[in-house]
mmCIF file of C-alpha atoms in Angstrom:
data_model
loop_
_atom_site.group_PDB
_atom_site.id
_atom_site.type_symbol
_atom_site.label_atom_id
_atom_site.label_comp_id
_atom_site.label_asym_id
_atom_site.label_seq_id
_atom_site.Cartn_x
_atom_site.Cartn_y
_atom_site.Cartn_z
ATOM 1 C CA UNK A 1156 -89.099 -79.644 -158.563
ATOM 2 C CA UNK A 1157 -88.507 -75.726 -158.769
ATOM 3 C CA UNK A 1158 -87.102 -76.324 -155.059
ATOM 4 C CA UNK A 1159 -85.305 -78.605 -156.252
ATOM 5 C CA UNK A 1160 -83.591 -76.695 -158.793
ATOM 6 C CA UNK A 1161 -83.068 -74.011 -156.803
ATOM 7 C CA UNK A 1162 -80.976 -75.910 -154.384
ATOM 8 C CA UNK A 1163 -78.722 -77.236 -157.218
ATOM 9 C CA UNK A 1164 -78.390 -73.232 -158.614
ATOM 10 C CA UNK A 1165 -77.399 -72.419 -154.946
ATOM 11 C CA UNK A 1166 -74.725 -75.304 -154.333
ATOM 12 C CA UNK A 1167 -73.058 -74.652 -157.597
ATOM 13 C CA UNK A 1168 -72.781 -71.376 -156.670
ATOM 14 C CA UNK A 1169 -71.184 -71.934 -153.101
ATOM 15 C CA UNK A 1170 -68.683 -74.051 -155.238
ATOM 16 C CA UNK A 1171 -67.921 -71.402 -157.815
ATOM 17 C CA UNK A 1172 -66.996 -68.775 -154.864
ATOM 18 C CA UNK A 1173 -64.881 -71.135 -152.861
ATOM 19 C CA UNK A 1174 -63.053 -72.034 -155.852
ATOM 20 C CA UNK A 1175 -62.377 -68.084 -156.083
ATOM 21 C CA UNK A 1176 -61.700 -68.059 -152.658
ATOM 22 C CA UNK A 1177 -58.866 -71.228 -152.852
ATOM 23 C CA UNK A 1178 -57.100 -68.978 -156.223
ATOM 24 C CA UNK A 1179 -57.341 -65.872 -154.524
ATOM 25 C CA UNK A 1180 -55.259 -67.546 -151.377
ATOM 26 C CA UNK A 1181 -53.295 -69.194 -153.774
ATOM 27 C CA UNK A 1182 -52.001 -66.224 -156.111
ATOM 28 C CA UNK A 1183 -48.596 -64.772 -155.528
ATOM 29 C CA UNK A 1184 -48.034 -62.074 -153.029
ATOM 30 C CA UNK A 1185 -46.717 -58.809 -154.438
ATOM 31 C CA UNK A 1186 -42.917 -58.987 -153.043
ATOM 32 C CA UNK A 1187 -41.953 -55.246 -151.689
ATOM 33 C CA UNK A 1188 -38.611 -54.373 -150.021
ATOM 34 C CA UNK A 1189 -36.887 -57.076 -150.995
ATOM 35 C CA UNK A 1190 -33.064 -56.943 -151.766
ATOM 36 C CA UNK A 1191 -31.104 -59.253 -154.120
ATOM 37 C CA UNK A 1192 -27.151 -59.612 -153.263
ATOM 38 C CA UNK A 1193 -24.196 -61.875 -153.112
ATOM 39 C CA UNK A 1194 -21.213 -61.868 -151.704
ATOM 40 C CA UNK A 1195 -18.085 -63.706 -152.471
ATOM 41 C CA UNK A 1196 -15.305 -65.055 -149.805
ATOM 42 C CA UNK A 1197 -11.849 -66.446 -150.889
ATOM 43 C CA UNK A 1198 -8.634 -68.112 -149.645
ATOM 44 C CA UNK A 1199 -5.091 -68.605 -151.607
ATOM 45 C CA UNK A 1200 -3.646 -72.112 -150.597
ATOM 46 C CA UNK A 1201 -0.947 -74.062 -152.427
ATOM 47 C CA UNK A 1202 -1.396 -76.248 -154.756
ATOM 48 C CA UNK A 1203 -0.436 -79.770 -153.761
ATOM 49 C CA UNK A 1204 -1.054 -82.118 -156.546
ATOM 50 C CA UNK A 1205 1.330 -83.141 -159.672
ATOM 51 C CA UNK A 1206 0.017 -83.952 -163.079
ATOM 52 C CA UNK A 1207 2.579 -85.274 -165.025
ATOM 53 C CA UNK A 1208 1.692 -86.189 -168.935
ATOM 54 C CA UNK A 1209 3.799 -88.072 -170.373
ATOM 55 C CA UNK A 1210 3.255 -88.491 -174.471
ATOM 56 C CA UNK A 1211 4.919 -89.785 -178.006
ATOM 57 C CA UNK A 1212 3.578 -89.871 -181.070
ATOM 58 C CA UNK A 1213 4.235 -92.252 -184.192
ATOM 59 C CA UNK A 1214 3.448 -93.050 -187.392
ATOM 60 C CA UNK A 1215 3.323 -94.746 -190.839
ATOM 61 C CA UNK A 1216 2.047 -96.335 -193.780
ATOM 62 C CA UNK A 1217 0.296 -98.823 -191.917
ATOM 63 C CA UNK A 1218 -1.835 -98.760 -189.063
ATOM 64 C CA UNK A 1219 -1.543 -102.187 -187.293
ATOM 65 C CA UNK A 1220 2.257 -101.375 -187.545
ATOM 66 C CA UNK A 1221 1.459 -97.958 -186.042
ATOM 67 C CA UNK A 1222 -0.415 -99.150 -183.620
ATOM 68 C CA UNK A 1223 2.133 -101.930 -182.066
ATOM 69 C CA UNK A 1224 4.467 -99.267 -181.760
ATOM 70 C CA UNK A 1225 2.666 -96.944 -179.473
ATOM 71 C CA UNK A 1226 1.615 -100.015 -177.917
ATOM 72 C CA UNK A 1227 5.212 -100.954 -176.992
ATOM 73 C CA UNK A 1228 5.889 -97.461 -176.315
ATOM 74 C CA UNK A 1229 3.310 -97.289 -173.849
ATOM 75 C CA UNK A 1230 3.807 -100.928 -172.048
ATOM 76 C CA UNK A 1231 7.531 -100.054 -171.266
ATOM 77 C CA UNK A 1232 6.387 -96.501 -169.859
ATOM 78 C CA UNK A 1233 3.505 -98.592 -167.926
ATOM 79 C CA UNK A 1234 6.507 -100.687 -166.545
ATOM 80 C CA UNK A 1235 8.698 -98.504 -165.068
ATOM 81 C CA UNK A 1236 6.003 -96.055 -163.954
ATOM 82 C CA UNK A 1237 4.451 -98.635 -162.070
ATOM 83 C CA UNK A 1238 7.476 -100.185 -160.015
ATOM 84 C CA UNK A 1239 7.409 -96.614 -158.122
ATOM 85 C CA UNK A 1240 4.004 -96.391 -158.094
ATOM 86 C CA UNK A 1241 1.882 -95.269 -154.656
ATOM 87 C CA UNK A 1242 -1.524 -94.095 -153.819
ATOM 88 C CA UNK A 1243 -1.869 -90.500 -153.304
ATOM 89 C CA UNK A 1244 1.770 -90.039 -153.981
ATOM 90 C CA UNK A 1245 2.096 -91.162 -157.454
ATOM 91 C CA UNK A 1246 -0.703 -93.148 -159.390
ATOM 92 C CA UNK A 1247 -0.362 -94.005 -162.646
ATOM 93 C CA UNK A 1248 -3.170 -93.946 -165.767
ATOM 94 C CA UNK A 1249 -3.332 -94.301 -169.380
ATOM 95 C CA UNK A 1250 -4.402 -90.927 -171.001
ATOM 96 C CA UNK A 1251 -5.369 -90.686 -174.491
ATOM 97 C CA UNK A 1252 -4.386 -93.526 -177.393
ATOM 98 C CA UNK A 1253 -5.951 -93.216 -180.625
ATOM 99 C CA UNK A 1254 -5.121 -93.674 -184.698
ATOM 100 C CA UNK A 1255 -5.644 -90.996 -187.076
ATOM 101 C CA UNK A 1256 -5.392 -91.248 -190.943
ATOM 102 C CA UNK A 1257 -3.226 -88.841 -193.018
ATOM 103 C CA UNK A 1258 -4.668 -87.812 -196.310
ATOM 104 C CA UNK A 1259 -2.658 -87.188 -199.448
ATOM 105 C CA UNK A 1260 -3.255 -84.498 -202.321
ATOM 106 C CA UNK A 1261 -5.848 -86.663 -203.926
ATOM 107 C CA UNK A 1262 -7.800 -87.618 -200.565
ATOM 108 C CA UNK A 1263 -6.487 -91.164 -200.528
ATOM 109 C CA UNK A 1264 -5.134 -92.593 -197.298
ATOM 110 C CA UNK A 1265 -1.473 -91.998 -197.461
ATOM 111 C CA UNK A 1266 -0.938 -93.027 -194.138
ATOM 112 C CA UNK A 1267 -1.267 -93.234 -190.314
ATOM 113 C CA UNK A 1268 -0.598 -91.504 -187.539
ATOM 114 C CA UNK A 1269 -1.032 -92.466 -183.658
ATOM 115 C CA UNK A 1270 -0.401 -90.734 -180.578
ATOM 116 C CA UNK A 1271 0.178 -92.598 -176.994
ATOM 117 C CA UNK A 1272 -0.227 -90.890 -173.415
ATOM 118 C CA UNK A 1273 0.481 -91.739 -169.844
ATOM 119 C CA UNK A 1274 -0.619 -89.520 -166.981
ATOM 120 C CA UNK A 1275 1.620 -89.323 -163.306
ATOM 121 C CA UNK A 1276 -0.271 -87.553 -160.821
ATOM 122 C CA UNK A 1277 0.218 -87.171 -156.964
ATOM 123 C CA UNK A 1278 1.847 -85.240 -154.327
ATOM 124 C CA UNK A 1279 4.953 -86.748 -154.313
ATOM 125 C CA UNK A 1280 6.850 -84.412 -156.496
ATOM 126 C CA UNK A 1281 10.413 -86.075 -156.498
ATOM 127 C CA UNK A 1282 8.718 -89.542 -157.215
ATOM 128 C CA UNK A 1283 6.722 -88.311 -160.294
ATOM 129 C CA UNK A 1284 9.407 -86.131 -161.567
ATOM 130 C CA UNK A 1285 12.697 -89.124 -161.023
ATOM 131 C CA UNK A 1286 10.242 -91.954 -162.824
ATOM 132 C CA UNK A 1287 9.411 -89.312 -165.565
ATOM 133 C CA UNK A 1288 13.035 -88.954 -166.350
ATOM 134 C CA UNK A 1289 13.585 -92.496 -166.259
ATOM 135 C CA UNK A 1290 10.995 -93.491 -168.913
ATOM 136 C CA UNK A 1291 12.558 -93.323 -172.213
ATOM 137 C CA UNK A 1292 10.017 -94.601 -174.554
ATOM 138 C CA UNK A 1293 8.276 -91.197 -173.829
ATOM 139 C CA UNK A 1294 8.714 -88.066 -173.135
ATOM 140 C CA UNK A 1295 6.857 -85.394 -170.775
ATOM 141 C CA UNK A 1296 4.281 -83.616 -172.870
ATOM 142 C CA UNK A 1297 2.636 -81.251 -170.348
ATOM 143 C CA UNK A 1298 2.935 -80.152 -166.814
ATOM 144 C CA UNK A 1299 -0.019 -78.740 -164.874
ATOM 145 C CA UNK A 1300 -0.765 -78.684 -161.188
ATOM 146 C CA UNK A 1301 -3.758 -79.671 -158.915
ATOM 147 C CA UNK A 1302 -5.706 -79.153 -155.542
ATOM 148 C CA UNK A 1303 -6.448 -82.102 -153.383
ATOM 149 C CA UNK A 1304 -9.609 -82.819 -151.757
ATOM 150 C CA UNK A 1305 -8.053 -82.301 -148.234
ATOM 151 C CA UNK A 1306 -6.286 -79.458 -149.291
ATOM 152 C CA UNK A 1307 -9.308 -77.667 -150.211
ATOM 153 C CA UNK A 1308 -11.607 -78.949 -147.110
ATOM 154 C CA UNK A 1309 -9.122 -77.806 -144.762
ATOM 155 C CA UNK A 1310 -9.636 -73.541 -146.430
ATOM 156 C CA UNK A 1311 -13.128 -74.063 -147.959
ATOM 157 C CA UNK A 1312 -14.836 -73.588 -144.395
ATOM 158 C CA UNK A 1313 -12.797 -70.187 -143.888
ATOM 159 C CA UNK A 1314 -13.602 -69.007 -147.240
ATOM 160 C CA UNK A 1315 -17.097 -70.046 -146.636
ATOM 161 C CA UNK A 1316 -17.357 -67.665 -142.830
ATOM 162 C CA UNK A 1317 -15.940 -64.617 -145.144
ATOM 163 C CA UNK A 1318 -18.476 -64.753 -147.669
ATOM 164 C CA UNK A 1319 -21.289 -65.277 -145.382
ATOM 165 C CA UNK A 1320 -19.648 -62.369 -143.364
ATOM 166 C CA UNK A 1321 -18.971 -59.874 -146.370
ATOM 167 C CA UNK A 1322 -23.090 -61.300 -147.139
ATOM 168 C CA UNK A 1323 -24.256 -59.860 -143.580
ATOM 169 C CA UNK A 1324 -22.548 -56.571 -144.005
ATOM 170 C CA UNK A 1325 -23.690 -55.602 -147.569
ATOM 171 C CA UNK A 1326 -27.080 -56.614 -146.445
ATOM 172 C CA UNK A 1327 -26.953 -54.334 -143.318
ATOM 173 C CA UNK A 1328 -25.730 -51.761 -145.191
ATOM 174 C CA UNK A 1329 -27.668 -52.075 -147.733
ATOM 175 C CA UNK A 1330 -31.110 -51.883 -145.720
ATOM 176 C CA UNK A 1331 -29.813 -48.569 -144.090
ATOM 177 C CA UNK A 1332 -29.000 -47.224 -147.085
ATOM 178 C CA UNK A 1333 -32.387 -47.483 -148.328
ATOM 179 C CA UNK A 1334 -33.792 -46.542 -144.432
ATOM 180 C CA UNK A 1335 -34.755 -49.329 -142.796
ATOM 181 C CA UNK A 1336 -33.254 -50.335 -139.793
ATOM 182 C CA UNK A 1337 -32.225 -54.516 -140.386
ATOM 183 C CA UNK A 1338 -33.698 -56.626 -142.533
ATOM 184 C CA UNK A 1339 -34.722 -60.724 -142.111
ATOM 185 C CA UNK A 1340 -33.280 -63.487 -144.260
ATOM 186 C CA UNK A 1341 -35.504 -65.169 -147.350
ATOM 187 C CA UNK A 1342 -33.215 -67.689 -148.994
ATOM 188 C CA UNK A 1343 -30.106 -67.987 -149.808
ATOM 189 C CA UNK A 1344 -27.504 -70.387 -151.671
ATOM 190 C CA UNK A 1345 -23.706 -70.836 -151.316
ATOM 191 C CA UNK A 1346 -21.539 -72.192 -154.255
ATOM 192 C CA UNK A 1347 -17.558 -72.802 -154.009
ATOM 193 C CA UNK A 1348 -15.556 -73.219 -156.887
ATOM 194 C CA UNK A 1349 -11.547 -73.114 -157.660
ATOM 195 C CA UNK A 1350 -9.013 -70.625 -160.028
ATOM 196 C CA UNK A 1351 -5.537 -70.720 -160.206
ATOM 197 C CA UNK A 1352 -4.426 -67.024 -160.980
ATOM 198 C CA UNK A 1353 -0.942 -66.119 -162.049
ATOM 199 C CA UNK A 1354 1.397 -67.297 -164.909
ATOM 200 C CA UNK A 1355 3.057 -70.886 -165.027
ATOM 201 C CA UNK A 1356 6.059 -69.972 -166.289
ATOM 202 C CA UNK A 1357 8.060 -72.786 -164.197
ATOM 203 C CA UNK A 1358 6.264 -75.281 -165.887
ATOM 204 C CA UNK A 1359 7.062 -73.931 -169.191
ATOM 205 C CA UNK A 1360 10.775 -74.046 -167.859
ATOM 206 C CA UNK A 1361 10.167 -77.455 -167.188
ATOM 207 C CA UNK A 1362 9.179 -78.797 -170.883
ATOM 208 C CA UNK A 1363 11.671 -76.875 -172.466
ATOM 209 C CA UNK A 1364 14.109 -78.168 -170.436
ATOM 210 C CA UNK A 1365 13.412 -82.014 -170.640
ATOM 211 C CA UNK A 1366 12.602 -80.574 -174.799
ATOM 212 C CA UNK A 1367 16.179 -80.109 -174.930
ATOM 213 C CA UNK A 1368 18.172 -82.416 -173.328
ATOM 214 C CA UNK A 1369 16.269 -86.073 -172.669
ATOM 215 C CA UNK A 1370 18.282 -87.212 -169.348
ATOM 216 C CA UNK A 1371 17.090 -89.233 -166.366
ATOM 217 C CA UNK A 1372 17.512 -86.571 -164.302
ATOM 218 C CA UNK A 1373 14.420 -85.191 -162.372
ATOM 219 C CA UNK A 1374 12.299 -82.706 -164.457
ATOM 220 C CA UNK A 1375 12.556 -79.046 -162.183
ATOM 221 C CA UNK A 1376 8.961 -77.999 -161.015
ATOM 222 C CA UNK A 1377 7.477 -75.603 -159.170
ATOM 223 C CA UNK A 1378 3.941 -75.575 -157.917
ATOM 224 C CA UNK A 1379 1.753 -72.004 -157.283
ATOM 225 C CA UNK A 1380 -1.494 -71.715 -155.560
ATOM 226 C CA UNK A 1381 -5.159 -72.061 -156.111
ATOM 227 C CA UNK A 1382 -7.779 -70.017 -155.149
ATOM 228 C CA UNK A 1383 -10.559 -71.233 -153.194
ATOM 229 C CA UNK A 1384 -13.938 -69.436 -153.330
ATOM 230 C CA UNK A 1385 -16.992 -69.545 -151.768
ATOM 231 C CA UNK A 1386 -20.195 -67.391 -153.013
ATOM 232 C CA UNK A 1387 -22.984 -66.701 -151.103
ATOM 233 C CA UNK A 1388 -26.417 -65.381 -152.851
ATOM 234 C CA UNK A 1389 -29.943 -64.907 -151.787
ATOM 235 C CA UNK A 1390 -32.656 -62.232 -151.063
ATOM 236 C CA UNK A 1391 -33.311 -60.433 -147.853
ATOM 237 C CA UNK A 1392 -36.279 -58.510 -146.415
ATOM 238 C CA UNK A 1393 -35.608 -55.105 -145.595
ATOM 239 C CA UNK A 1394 -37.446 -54.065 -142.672
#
């Protein structure tokens, strides 16, 4: 029996060690020499897409009444927008539509307000702007401008080779700087996103100009460019 015994104190033991063992291989190695960095490549391209918003508002003491009117407002818009209508080059959406109640002095419901939108965007600029000046029942409410998908394909690869290139040379010149001669990737992760820097003063033209006199004539616009940039992050070993 004491042999017996003995045997179990002995196996438990074994256990207990290569369970030390397994956490000791498992803990985290102490990282030394590594270098955090990122780098960030970019690319100006013009912007190619039209957003057109088209808005009115109405209102009055009663909401169904309210209601039809934007309602009218909006299926006449939806009727001549659609007749030029053309994918890529002009579609044509409903934006926002909602009722809002107006409050009087003693918090009563005095009355109702409503406010209708419709939303041109494409890259046909002469289509979107012509049908905007042709829809009477309402008037454009904002201009912005956009990047297509293809637009930003066709630069997103060279933004991509100059941020992995500006990555390389802060890394190699980083690793000297600190004395070693080169250094071997870890990881690393690349992100793209889009700004559009610079004023929009043309489109402010625009809405003052279709503010002040409502014609069919074609609103004047005048797109600028996007940036397109690529950042690349990660850790190196210096060696």
């Amino acid at each position: 029996m004491k042999l017996k015994n003995t045997s179990k104190f002995i196996a438990a033991g074994a256990l207990l060690a290569c369970a030390g063992a397994a956490f000791a291989q498992g803990a985290t190695p102490v990282l030394e020499n590594v270098l955090q960095l990122s780098a960030t490549g970019s690319v100006d391209v013009q912007q190619d897409v039209l957003v057109l918003t088209l808005g009115t508002t109405k209102e009055g003491p009663d909401a169904a009444n309210v209601q039809t009117q934007l309602k009218q407002a909006l299926d006449s818009a939806l009727t001549e927008a659609n007749r030029n209508a053309k994918p890529d080059q002009m579609d044509v959406r409903t934006g926002n539509f909602g009722l809002f109640p107006r409050y009087g002095k003693d918090g009563k419901i005095s009355g109702w307000q409503g406010r209708a939108e419709l939303v041109l965007q494409g890259r046909d600029f002469a289509r979107i702007t012509s049908t905007a000046g042709r829809i009477q029942s309402m008037p454009i409410t904002q201009i912005s401008f956009d990047l297509s998908r293809e637009a930003r394909a066709k630069v997103e690869g060279e933004a991509q080779a100059r941020a992995l290139e500006e990555f390389k040379r802060r890394a190699t010149e980083l690793s000297r700087g600190f004395g070693f001669s080169g250094y071997t990737l870890r990881e690393v992760t690349v992100n793209s996103n889009e700004s559009m820097p610079g004023p929009r003063a043309p489109r402010m033209m625009a809405m003052q100009a279709k503010a002040e006199a409502f014609s069919d004539a074609p609103v004047p616009v005048e797109a600028g460019k996007s940036q397109v940039q690529v950042m690349v992050s990660g850790s190196v070993q210096m060696r």
